[in-house]
CSV table of C-alpha atoms and ligand atoms in Angstrom, one decimal:
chain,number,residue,atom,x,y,z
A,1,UNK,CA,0.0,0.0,0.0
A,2,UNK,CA,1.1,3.6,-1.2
A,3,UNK,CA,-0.2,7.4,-0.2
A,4,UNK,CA,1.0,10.3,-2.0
A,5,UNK,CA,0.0,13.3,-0.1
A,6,UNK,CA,1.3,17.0,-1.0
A,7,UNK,CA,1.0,20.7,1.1
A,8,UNK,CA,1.8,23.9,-0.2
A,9,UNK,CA,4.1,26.5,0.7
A,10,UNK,CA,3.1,29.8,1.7
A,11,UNK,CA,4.4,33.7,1.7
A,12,UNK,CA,3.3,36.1,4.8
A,13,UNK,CA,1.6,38.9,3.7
A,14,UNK,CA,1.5,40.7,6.3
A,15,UNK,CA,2.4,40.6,9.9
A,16,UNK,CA,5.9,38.8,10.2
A,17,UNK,CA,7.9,39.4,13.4
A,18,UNK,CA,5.1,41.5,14.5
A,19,UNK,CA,3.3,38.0,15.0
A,20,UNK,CA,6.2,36.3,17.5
A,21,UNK,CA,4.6,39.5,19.6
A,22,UNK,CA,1.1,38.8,19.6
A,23,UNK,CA,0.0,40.5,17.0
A,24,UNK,CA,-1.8,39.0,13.7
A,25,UNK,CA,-0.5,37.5,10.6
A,26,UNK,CA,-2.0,37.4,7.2
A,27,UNK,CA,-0.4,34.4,4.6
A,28,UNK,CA,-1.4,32.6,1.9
A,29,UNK,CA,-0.8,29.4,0.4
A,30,UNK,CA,1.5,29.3,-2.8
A,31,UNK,CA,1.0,27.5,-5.8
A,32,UNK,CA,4.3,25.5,-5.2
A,33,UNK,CA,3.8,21.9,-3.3
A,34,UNK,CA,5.7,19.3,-2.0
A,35,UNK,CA,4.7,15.7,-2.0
A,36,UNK,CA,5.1,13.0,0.1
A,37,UNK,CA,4.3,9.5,-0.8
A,38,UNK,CA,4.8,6.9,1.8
A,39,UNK,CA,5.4,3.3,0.9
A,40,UNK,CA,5.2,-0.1,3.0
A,41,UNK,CA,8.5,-1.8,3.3
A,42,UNK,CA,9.9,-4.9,3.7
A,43,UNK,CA,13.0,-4.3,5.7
A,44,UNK,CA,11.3,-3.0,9.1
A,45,UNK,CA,13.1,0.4,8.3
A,46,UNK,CA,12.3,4.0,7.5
A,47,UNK,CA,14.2,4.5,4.6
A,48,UNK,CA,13.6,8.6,3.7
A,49,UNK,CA,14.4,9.5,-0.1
A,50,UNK,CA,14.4,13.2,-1.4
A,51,UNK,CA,16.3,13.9,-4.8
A,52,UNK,CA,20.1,12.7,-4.5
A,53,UNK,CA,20.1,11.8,-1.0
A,54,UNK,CA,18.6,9.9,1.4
A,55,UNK,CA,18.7,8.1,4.5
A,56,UNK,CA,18.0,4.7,6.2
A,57,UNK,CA,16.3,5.2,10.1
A,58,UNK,CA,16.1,2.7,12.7
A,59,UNK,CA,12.8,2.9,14.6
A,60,UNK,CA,15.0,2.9,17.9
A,61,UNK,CA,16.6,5.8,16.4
A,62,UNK,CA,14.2,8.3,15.1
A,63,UNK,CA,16.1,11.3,16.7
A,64,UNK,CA,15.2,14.7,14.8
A,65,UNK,CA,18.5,15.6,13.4
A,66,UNK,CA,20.1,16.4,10.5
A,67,UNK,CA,18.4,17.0,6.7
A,68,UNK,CA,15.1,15.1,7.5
A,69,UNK,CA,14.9,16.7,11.1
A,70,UNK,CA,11.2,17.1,10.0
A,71,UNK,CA,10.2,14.3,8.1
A,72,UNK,CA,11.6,12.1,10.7
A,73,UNK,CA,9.4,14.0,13.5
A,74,UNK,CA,6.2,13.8,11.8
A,75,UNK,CA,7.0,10.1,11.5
A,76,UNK,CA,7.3,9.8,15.2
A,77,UNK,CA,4.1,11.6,15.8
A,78,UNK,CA,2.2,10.1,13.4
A,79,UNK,CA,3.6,6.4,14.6
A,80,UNK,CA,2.9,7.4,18.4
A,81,UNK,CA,-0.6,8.5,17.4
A,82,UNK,CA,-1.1,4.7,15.6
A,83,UNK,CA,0.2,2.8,18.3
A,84,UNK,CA,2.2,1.0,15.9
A,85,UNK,CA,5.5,1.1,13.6
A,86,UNK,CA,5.6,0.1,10.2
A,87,UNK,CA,8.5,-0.4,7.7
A,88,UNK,CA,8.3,2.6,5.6
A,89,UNK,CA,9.8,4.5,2.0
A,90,UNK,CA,9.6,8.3,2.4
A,91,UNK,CA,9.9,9.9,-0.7
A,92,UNK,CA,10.1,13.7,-0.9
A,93,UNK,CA,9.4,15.4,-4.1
A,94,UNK,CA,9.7,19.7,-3.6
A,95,UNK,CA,8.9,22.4,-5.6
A,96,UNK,CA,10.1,24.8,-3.2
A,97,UNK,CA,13.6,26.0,-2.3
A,98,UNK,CA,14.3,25.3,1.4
A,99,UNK,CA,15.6,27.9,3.8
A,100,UNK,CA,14.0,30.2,1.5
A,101,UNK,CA,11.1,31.7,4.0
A,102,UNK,CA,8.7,29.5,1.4
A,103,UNK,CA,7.5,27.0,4.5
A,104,UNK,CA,9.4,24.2,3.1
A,105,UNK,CA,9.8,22.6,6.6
A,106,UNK,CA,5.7,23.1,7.1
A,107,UNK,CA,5.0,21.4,4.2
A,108,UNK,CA,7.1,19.0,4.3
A,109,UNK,CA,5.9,18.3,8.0
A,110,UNK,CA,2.2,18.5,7.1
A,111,UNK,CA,2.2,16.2,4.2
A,112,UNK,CA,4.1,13.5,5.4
A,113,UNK,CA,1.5,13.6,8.4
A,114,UNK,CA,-1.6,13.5,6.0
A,115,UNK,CA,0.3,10.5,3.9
A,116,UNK,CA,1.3,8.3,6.5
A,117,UNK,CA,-1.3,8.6,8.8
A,118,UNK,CA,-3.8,7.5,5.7
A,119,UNK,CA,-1.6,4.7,5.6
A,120,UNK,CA,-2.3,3.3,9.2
A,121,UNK,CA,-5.9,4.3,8.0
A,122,UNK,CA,-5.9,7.2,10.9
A,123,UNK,CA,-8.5,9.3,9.9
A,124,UNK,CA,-7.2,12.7,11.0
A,125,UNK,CA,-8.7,16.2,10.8
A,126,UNK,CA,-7.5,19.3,9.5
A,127,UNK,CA,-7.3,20.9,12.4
A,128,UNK,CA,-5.4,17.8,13.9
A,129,UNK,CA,-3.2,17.4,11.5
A,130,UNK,CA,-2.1,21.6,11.4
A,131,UNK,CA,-1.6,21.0,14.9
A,132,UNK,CA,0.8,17.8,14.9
A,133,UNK,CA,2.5,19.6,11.9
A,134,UNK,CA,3.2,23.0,14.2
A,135,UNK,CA,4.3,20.3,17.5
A,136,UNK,CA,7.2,19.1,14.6
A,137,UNK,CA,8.1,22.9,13.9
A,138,UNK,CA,8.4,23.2,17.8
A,139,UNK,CA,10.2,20.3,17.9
A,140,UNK,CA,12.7,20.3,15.8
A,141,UNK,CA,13.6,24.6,15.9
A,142,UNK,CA,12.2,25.3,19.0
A,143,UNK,CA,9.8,28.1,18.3
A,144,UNK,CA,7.8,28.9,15.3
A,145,UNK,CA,4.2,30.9,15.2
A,146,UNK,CA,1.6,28.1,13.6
A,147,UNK,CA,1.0,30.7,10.5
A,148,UNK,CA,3.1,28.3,8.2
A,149,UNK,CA,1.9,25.1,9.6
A,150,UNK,CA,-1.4,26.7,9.5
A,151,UNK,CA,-1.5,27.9,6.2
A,152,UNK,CA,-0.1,24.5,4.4
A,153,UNK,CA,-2.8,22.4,5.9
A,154,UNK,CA,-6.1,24.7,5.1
A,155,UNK,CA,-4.6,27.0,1.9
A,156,UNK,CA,-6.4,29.8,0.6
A,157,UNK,CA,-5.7,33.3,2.6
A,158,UNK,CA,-5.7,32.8,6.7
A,159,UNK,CA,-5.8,35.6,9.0
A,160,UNK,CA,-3.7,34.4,12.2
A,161,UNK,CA,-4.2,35.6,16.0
A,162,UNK,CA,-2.1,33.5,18.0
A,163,UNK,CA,-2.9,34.6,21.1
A,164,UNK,CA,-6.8,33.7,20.5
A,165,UNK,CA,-5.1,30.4,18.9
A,166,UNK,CA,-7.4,31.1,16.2
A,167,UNK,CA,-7.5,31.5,12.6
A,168,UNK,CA,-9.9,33.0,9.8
A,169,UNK,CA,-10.3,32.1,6.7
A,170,UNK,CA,-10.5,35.0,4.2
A,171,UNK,CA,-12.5,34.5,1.2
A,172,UNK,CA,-10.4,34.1,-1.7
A,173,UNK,CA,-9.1,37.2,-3.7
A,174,UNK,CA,-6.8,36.9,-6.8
A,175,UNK,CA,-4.1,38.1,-5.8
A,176,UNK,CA,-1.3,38.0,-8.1
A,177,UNK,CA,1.7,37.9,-6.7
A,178,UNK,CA,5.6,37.6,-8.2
A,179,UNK,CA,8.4,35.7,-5.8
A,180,UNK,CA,11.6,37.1,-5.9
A,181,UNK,CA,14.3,34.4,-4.4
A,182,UNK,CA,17.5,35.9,-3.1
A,183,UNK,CA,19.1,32.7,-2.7
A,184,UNK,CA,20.6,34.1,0.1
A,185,UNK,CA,20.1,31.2,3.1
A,186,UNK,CA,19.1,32.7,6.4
A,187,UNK,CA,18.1,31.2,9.7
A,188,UNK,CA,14.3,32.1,11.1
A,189,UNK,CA,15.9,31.8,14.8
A,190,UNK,CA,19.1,34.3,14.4
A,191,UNK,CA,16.3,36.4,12.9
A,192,UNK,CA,14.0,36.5,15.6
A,193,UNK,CA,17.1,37.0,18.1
A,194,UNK,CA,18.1,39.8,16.2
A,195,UNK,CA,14.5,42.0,16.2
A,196,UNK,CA,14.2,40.8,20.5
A,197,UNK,CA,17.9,42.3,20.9
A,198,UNK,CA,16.4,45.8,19.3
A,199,UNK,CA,13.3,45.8,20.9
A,200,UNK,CA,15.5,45.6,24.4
A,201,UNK,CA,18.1,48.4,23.2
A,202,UNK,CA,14.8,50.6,22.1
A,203,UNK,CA,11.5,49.1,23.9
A,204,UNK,CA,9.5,52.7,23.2
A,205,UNK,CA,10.3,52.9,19.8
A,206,UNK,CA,10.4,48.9,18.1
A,207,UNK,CA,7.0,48.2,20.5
A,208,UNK,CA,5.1,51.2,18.4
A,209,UNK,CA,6.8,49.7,15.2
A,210,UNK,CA,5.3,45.9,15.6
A,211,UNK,CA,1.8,47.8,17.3
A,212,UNK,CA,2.2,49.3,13.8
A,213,UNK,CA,2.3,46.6,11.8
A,214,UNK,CA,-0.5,44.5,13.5
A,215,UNK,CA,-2.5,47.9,12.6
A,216,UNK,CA,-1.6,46.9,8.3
A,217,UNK,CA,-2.2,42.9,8.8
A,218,UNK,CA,-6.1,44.5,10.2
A,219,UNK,CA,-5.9,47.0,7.8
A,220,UNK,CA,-5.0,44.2,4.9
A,221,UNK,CA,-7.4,41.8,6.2
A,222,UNK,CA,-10.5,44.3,6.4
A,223,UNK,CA,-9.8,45.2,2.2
A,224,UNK,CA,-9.0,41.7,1.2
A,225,UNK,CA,-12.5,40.8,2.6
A,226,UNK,CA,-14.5,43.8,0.7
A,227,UNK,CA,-12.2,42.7,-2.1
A,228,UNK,CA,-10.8,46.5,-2.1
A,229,UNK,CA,-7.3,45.1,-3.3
A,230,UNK,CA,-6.9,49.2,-4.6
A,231,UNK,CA,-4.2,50.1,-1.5
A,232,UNK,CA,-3.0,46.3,-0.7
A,233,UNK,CA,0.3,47.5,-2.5
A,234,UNK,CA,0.4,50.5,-0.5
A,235,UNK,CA,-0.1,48.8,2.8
A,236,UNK,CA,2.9,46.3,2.0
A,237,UNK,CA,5.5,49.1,0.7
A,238,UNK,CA,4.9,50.2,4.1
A,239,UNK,CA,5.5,46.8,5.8
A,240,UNK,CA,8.4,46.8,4.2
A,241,UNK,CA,9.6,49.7,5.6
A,242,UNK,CA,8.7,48.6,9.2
A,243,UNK,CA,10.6,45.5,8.5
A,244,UNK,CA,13.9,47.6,7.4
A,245,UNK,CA,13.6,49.1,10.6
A,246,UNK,CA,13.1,46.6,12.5
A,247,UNK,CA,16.6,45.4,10.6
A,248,UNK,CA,15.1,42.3,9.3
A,249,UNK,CA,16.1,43.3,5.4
A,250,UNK,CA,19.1,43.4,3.3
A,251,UNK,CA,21.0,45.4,0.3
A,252,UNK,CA,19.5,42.9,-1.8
A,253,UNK,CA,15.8,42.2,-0.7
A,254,UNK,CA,15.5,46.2,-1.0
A,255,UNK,CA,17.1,46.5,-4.2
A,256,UNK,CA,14.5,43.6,-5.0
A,257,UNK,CA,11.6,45.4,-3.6
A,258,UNK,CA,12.4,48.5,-5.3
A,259,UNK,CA,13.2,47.2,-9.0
A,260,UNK,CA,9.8,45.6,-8.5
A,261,UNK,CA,8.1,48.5,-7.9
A,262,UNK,CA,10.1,50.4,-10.4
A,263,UNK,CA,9.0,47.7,-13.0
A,264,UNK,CA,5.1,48.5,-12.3
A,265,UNK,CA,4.6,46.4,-9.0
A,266,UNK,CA,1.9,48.0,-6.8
A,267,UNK,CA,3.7,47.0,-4.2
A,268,UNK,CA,6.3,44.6,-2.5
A,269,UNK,CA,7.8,43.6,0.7
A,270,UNK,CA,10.2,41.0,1.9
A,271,UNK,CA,8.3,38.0,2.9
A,272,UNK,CA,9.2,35.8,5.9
A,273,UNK,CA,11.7,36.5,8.4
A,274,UNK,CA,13.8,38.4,5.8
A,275,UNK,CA,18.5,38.1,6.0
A,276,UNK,CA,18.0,36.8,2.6
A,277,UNK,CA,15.3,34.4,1.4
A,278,UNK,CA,12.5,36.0,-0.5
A,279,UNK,CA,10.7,39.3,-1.4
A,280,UNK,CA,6.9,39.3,-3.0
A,281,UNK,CA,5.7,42.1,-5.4
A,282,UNK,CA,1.8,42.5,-6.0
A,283,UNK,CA,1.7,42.8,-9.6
A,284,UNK,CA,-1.9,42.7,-10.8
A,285,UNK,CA,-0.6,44.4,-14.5
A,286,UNK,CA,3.3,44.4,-15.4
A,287,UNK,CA,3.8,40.9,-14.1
A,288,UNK,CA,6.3,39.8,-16.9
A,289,UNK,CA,8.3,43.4,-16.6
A,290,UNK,CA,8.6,42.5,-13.0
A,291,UNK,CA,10.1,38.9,-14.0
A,292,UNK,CA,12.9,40.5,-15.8
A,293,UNK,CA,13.6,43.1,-13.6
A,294,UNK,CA,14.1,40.9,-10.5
A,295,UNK,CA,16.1,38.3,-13.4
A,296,UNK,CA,17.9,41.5,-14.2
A,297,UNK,CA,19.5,41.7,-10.8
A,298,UNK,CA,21.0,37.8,-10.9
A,299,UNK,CA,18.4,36.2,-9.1
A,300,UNK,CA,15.4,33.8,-9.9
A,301,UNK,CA,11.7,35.2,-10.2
A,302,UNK,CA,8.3,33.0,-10.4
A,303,UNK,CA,4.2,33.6,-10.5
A,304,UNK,CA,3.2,32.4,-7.5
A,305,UNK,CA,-0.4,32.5,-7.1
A,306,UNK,CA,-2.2,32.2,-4.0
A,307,UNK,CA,-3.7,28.5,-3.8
A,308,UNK,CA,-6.9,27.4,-2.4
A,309,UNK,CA,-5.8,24.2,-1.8
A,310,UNK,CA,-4.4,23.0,1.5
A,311,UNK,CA,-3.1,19.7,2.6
A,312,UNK,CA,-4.3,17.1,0.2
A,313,UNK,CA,-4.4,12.9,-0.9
A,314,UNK,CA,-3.0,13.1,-4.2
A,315,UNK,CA,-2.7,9.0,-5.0
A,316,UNK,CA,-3.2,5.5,-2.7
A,317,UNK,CA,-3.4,2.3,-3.8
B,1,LIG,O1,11.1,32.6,7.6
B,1,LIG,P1,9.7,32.2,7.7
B,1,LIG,O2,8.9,32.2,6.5
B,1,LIG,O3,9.6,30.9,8.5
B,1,LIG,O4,8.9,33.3,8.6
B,1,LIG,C1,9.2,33.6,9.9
B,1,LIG,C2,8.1,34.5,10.4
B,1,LIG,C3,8.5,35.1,11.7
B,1,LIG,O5,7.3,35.9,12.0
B,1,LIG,C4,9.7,35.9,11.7
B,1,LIG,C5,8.6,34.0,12.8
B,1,LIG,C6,7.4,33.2,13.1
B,1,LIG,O6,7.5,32.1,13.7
B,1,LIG,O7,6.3,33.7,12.8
């Protein structure tokens, strides 16, 4: 017996580093998916495959290190919640650079939750399985706001408010969006540090800057509802800002963000927890000039429509 089960990436919106504060988030699930099948073996073994490499897991040995921290936590989740172990094949199929601030590691999570826990024949709810996918994120780095986990498992648009551990679904907009990849790798954590070390030099002025960008993710939210998608560009050339000074850009995400706009984006922002990673452009006309301009600067640019589709069976047999 086989499952393939696949999850989407995501891009914030609105809201990051604001959200590690209380404040809301506002991300969307990405046209870009990565699929898990899982596979009955013979050999008693987790054996987890993903492009050229791959490695061969002991059950006694499930520890979540190294390139399949994630894959091998879900595992362990997914086999606690069965009450049983099972020889399985992993294999990982991405279309979504990791480390990039895409939600590679919540998708990855998410789907090999939905594929083997259809294989023990665990029927498991959304809800349950966003929330065994956030325990791996906690897991394996520590800390991580459920907006990735979140988003992968239900797609479409999700307004986050951690600290009423609740989401809502906004009803879908287009919303067409460019990805600009710096291909610069950067680490969430470091990140996070980096924005808590400020806010402790300069309390007064970083708490108004985060109070400032939970005021946007509302903003955002109340016009993508009453599809008024007129001043979402301006709302996110201003998150931008409040990210730069909040220090969570660089040389290159700005020069991103502004060739984008320069190129006829409404607006852009760096996406995620910035150092590198990604920037997003709202480009509802001029798409293709926005392409070349980020192409222009040496680094890879993609269409990446928001998604209604969340977690999903793709295949069992
Ligand atoms: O780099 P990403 O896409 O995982 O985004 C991190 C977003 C932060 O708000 C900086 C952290 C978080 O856990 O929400």
């Amino acid at each position: 017996m086989a499952v393939i089960a696949s999850a989407p990436g995501k891009v914030i919106l609105f809201g990051e580093h604001a959200v590690v504060y209380g404040e809301p988030s506002l991300a969307g699930a990405i046209d870009k998916r990565i699929y898990v099948k899982a596979e009955e073996n013979s050999d008693k073994k987790i054996r987890i495959i993903s492009g050229d490499y791959s490695e061969i897991v002991e059950f006694s040995n499930l520890k979540p290190e190294g390139r399949f921290r994630y894959v091998k936590k879900a595992v362990e989740l997914v086999f606690n919640k069965a009450n049983e172990t099972l020889g399985i094949d992993i294999i990982v199929n991405s279309q979504l650079p990791p480390a990039s601030g895409l939600g590679s590691s919540a998708a990855v999570s998410v789907a090999t939750i939905a594929s083997l826990s259809r294989l023990f024949g665990i029927a498991l709810e959304k809800k349950e399985i966003a929330r065994l996918g956030h325990r791996v994120e906690l897991e394996v780095q520590g800390a991580a706001s459920p907006t990735d986990t979140l988003t992968s498992t239900f797609g479409g648009m999700l307004f986050i408010e951690p600290t009423k551990k609740r989401h809502i679904n906004i009803a879908f907009s287009e919303l067409p969006l460019v990805i600009g990849y710096t291909a610069d790798p950067r680490s969430t954590a470091e990140l996070v540090k980096s924005v808590r070390e400020r806010r402790e030099r300069h309390p007064e002025i970083i708490d108004s800057i985060i109070a400032q960008i939970g005021n946007i993710t509302r903003k955002a939210r109340h016009f993508l509802e009453e599809k008024n998608l007129e001043s979402i560009g301006e709302l996110m050339d201003i998150n931008h800002g409040l990210l730069e000074a909040l220090g969570v850009s660089t040389e290159k995400l700005s020069r991103l963000v502004y060739v984008s706009r320069n190129a006829g984006a409404r607006g852009a922002k760096l996406t995620g927890a910035g150092g590198g990673g990604c920037m997003i452009a709202y480009t509802p006309e001029n798409e293709e000039e926005v392409i070349k301009a980020i192409a222009k600067e040496g680094c890879e640019a993609f269409k990446a429509p928001i998604t209604k589709e969340g977690v999903r069976i793709e295949k069992e047999k």
